[in-house]
Coordinates of C-alpha atoms (C1' of nucleotides) in Angstrom, one line a residue:
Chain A
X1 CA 0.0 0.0 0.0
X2 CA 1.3 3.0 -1.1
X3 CA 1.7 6.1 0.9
X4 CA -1.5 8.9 1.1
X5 CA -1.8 11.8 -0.7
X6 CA -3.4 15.2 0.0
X7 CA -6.2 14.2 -2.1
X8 CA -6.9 11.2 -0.9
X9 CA -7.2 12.9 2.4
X10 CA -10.0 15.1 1.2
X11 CA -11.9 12.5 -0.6
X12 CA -11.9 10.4 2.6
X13 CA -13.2 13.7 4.7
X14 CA -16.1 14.5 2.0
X15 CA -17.3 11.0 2.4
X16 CA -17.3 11.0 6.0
X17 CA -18.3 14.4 6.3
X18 CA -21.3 13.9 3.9
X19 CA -22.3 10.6 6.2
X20 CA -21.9 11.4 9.8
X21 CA -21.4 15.0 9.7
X22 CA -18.8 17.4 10.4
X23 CA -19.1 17.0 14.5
X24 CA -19.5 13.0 13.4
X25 CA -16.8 12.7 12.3
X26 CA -13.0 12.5 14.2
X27 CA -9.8 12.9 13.0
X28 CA -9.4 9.0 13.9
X29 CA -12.0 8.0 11.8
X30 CA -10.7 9.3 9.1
X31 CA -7.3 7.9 9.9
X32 CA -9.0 4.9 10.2
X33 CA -10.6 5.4 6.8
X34 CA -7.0 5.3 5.1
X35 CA -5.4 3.1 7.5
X36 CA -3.2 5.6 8.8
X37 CA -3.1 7.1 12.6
X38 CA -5.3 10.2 13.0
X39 CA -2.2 12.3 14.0
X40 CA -0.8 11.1 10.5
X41 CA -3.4 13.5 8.4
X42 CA -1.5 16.7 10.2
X43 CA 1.1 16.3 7.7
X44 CA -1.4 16.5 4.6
X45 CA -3.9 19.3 6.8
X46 CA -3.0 21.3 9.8
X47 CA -6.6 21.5 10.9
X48 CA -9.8 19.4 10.8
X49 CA -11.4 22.9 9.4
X50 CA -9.7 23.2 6.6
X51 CA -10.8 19.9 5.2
X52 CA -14.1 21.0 5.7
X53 CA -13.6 24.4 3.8
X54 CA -12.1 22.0 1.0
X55 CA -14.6 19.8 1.1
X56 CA -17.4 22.7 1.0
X57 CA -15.8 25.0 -1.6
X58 CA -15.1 22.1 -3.9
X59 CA -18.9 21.6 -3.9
X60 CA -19.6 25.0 -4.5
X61 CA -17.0 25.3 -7.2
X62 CA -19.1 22.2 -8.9
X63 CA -22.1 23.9 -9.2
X64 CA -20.9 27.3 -10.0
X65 CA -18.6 25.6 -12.9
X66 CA -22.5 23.1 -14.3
X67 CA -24.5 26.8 -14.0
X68 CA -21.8 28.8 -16.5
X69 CA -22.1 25.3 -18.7
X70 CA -25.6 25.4 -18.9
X71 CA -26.4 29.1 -19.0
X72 CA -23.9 29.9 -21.4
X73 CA -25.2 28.5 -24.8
X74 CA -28.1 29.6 -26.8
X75 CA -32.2 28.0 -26.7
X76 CA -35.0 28.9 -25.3
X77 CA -35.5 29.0 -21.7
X78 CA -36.9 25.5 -21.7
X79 CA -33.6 24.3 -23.2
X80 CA -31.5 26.1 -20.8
X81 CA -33.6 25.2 -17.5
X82 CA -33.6 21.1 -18.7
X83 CA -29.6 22.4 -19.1
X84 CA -29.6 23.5 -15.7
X85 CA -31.8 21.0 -14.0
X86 CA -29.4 18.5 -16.3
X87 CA -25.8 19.8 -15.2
X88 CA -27.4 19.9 -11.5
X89 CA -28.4 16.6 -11.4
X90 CA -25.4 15.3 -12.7
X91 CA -22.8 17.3 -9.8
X92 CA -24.9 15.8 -7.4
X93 CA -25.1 11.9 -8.3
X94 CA -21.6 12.1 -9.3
X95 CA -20.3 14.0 -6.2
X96 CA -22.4 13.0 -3.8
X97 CA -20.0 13.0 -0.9
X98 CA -19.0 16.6 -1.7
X99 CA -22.3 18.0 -2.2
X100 CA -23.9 16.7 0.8
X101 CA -21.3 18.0 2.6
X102 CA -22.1 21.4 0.9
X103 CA -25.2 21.2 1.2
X104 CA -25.7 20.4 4.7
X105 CA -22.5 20.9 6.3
X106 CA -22.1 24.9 5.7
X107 CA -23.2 25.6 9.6
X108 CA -20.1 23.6 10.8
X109 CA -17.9 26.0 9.1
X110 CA -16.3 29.3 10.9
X111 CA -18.1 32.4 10.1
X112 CA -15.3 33.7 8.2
X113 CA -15.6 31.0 5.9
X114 CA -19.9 30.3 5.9
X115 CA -20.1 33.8 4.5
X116 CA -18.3 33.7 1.0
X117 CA -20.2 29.6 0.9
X118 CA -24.1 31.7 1.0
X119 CA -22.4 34.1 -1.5
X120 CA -21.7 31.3 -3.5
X121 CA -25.5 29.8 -3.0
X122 CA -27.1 32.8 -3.4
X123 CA -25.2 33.2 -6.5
X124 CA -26.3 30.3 -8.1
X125 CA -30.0 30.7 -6.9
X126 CA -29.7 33.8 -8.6
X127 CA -28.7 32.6 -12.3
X128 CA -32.0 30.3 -11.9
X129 CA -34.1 33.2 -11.1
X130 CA -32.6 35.0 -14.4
X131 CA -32.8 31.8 -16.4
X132 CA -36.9 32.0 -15.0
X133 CA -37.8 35.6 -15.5
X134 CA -36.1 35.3 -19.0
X135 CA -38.7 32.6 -19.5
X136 CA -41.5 34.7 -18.4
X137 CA -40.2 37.8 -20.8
X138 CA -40.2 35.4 -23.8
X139 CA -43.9 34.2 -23.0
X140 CA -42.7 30.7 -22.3
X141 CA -43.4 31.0 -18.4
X142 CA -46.8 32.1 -17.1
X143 CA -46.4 35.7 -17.0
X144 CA -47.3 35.7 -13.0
X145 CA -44.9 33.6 -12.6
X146 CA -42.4 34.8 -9.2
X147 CA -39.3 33.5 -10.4
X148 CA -37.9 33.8 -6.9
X149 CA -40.2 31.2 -5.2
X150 CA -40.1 28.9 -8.8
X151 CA -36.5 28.9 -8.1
X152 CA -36.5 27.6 -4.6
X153 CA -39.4 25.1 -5.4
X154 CA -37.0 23.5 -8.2
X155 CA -33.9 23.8 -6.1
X156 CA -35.3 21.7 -3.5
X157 CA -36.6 19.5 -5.7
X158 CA -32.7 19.1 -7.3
X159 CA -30.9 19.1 -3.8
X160 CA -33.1 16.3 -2.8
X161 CA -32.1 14.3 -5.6
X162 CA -29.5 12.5 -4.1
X163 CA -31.6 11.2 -0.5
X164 CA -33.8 8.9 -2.7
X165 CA -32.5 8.3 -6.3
X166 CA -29.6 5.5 -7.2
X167 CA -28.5 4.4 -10.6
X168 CA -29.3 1.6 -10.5
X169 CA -32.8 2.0 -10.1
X170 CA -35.9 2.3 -12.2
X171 CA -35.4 5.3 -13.8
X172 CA -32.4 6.5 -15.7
X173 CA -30.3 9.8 -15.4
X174 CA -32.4 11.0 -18.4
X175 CA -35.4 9.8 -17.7
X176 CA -34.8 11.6 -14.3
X177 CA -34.1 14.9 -16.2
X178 CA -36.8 14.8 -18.2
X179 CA -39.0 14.0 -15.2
X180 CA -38.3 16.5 -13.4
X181 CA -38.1 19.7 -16.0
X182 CA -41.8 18.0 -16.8
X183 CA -43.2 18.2 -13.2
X184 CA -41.4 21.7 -12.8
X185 CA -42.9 23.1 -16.3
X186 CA -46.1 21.5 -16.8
X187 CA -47.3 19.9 -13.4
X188 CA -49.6 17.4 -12.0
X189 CA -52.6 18.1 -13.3
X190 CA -54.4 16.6 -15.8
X191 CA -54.7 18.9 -19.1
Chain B
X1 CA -36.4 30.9 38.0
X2 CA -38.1 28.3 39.1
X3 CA -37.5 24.4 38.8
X4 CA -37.0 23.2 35.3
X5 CA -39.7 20.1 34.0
X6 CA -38.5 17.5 31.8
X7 CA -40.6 18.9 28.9
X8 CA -38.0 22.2 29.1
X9 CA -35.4 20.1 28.7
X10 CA -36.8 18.3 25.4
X11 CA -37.7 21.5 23.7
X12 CA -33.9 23.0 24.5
X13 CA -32.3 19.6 22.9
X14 CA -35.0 19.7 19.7
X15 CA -34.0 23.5 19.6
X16 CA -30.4 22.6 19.7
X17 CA -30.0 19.4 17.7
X18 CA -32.0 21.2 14.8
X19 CA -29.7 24.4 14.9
X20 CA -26.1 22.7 15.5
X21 CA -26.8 18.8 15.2
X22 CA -26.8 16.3 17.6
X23 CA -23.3 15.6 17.2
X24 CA -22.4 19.6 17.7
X25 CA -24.7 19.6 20.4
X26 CA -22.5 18.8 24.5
X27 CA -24.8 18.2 27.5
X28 CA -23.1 21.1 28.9
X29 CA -24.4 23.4 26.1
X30 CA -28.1 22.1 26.1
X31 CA -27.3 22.6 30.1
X32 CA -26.3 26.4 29.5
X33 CA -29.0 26.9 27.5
X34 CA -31.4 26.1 30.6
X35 CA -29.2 27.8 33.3
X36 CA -28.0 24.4 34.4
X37 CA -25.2 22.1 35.2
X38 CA -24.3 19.6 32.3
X39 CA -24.7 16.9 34.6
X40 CA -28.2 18.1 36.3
X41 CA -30.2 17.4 32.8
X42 CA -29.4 13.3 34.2
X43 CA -32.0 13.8 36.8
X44 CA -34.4 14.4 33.9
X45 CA -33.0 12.3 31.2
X46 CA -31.2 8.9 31.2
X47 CA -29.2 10.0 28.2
X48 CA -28.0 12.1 25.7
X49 CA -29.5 9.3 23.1
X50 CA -32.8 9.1 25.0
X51 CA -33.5 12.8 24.1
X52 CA -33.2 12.7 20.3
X53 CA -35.3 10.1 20.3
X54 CA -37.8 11.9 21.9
X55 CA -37.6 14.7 19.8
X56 CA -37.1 12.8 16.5
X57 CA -40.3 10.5 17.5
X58 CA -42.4 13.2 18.4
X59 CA -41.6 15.2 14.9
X60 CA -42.8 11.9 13.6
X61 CA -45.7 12.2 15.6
X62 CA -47.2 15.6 14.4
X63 CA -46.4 14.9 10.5
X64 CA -47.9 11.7 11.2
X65 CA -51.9 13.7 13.0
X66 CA -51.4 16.1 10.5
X67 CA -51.9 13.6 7.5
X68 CA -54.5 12.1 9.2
X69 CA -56.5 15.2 9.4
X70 CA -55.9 16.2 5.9
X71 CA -56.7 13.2 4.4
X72 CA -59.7 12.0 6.5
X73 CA -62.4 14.4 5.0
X74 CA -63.8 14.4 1.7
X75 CA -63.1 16.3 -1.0
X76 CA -61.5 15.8 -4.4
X77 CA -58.0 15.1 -4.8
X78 CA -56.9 18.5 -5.4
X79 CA -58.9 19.9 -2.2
X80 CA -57.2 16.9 -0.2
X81 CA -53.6 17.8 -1.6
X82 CA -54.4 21.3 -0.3
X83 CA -55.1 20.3 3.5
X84 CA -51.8 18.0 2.8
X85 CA -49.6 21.0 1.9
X86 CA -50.7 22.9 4.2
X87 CA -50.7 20.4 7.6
X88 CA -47.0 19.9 6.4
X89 CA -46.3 23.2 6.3
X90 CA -47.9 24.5 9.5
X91 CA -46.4 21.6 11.4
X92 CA -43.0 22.1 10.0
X93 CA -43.4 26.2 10.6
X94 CA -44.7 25.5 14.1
X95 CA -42.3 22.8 14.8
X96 CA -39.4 24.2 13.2
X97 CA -36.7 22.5 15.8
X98 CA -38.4 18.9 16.0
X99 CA -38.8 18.8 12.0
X100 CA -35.6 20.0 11.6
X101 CA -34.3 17.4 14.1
X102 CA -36.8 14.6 12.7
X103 CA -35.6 15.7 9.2
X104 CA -31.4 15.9 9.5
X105 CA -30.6 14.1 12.5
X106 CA -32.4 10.9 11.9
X107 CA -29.0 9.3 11.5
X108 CA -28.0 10.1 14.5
X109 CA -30.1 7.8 16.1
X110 CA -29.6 3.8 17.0
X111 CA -29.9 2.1 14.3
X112 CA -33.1 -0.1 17.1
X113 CA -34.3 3.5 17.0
X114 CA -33.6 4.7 13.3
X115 CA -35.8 1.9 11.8
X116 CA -39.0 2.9 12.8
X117 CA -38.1 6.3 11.8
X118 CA -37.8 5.6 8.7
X119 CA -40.7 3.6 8.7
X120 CA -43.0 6.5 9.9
X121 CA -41.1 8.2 6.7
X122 CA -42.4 5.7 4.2
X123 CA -45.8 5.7 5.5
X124 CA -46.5 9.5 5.4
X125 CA -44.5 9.2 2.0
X126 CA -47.5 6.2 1.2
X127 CA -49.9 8.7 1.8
X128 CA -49.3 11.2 -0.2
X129 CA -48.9 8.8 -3.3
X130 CA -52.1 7.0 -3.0
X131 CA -53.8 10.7 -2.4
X132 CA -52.1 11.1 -6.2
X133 CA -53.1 7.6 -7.6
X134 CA -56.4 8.5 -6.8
X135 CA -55.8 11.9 -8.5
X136 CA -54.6 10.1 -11.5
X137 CA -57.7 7.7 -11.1
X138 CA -60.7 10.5 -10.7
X139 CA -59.4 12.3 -14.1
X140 CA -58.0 15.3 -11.8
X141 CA -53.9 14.7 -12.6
X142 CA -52.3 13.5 -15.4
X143 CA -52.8 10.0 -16.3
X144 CA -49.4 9.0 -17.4
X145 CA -48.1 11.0 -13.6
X146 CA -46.0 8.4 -11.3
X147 CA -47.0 9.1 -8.1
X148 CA -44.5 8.2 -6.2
X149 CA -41.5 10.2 -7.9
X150 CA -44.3 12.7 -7.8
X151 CA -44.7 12.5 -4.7
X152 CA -41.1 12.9 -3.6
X153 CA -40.9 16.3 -5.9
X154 CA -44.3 17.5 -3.6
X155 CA -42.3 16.3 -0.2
X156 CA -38.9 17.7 -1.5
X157 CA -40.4 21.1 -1.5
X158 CA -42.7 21.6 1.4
X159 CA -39.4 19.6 3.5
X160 CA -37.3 22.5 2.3
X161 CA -39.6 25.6 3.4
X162 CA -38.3 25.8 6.8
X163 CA -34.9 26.5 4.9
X164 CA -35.9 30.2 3.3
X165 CA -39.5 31.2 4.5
X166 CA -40.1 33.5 7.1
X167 CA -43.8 34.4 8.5
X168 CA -42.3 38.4 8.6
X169 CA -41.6 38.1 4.4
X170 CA -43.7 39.3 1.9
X171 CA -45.8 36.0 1.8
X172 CA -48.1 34.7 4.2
X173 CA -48.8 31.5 4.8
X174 CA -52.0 30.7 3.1
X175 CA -50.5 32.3 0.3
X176 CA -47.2 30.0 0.5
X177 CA -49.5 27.1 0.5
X178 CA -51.7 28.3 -3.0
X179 CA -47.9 29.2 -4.7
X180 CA -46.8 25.4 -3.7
X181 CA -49.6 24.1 -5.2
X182 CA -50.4 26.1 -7.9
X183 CA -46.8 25.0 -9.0
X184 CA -47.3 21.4 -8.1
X185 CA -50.6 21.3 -10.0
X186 CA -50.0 23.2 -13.1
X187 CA -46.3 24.1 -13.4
X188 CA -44.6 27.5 -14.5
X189 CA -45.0 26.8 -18.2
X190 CA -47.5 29.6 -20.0
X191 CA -50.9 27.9 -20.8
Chain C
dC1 C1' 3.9 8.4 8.6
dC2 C1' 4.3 6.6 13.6
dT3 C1' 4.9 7.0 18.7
dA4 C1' 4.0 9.3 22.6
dC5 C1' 1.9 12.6 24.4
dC6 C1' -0.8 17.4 25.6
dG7 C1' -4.9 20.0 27.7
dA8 C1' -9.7 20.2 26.9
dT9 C1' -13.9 18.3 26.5
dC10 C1' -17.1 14.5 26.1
dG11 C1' -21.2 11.6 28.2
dG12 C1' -22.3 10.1 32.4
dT13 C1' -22.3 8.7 37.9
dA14 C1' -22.2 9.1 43.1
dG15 C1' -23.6 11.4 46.8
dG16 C1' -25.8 14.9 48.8
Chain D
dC1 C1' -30.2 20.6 41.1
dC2 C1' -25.0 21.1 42.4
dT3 C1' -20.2 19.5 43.4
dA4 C1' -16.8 16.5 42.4
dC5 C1' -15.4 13.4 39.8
dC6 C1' -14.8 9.1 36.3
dG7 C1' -12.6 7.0 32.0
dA8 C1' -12.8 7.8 27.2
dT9 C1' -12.2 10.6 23.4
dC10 C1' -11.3 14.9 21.2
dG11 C1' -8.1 18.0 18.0
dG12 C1' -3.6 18.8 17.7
dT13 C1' 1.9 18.9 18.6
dA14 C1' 6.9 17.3 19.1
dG15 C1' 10.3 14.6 17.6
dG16 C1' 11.9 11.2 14.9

DNA sequence: CCTACCGATCGGTAGG
DNA sequence: CCTACCGATCGGTAGG
């Protein structure tokens, strides 16, 4: 077995982190997790905290990188938001240590550090909203649409993804997209 | 300040366990929070363990009377998916610190304690979906809708309220409950 | 990367 | 409900 490196460090702490929790999780266990003695991560880290600010801003980082991806090109504002809800989907089932850790994990962080994370939330929130009144401009959305509260309904909707769906499942990654950007544009009811 | 009842000391733990976690959460906080030595909350409580139960159980317990009440009248589907959204939303809005706590500290618990937990889960969960089979059945929702991914969308959302509402915004509550599920119903797309 | 350790804090008990 | 305390575990350091 070869010896650790920083990475491998940080991997370790997202999954942990994303399982038990920040304050669930001890330097030991993640020694543990590598086969190495807790005090052995001090040489790769010089605080449990900055894993956790690793761990965090990777998983914002993720998001911020999928939202330029998916806003940037051209379509309508259907095209972009399946985009959106597409590239989302896709951070979360493929990082899903990370971005639970994001996602849930924020509160653990030292003020100095939680601040710039919302920033980063708020951020992406925000280039929904856009992407949504952009939609209601164009006559696509109904035009009493709040894009505000539309965007935290879908948000939720994505963020949840990754408590209840598995790959191996019923449904496919695509079949979950579509899904999804069909419940969020056209609803339950009947037509 | 007179004698502290057991009940005091439940409400400080749900309040606590839903802000910082269990894990984040010492006896000698929760004691602090009460005016009380660490070790004095032992003549109340048998353990630390014994209290998120309690307050994980009896967040179970309120999403469990309010589904009962929404569900037991008559009505059409769409009327009884109303009284749903809004039981779940005035229980998690009242309750803010059990929900939270039934809601994200869940793992936390035992695993002879997390079972049943989970089990309360999948049986409000049940409820909703066969209130939106029978939607799907009377004509009122689409007839090609899955109710149970359906079903996770509606849950996704109205779990996530206690996240970003506030009864001092701009929306009330009976208006949060007609924007959840107008949007649920028929979607932002234009008509 | 390990051994050996530090002071602080943890959940919890005994006795009043 | 407090004082006084228990053994275990915490994050982290020194020195190799």
């Amino acid at each position: 077995m070869s010896r650790r490196s920083r990475d491998d460090v940080v991997r370790a702490a997202a999954r942990l982190f994303g399982r038990r929790g920040y304050h669930g999780t001890s330097m030991r266990d993640l020694g543990r997790e590598l086969g190495l003695m807790g005090s052995s991560l001090y040489s790769h880290v010089s605080s449990k905290q900055e894993l956790l600010v690793e761990v965090v801003e990777s998983g914002a980082a993720l998001f911020q990188e999928s939202a330029e991806k998916a806003l940037a090109g051209e379509g309508t504002a259907t095209e972009r938001l399946r985009r959106f809800v597409a590239g989302h989907i896709e951070v979360v089932l493929d990082n899903v240590d990370a971005t639970r850790t994001f996602l849930n994990e924020a509160r653990a962080l030292d003020p100095e550090f939680r601040r710039p994370i919302i920033e980063a939330r708020d951020l992406y929130e925000g280039e929904l909203r856009t992407l949504l009144g952009e939609g209601v401009r164009s006559g696509e959305f109904r035009s009493d649409l709040d894009p505000k509260t539309a965007g935290i309904y879908i948000l939720s909707i994505l963020n949840a993804v990754d408590r209840w769906y598995h790959d191996d499942g019923p449904l496919d990654r695509d079949c979950l997209v579509t899904s999804i950007v069909d419940f969020t544009t056209t609803g339950i009811a009947a037509t």
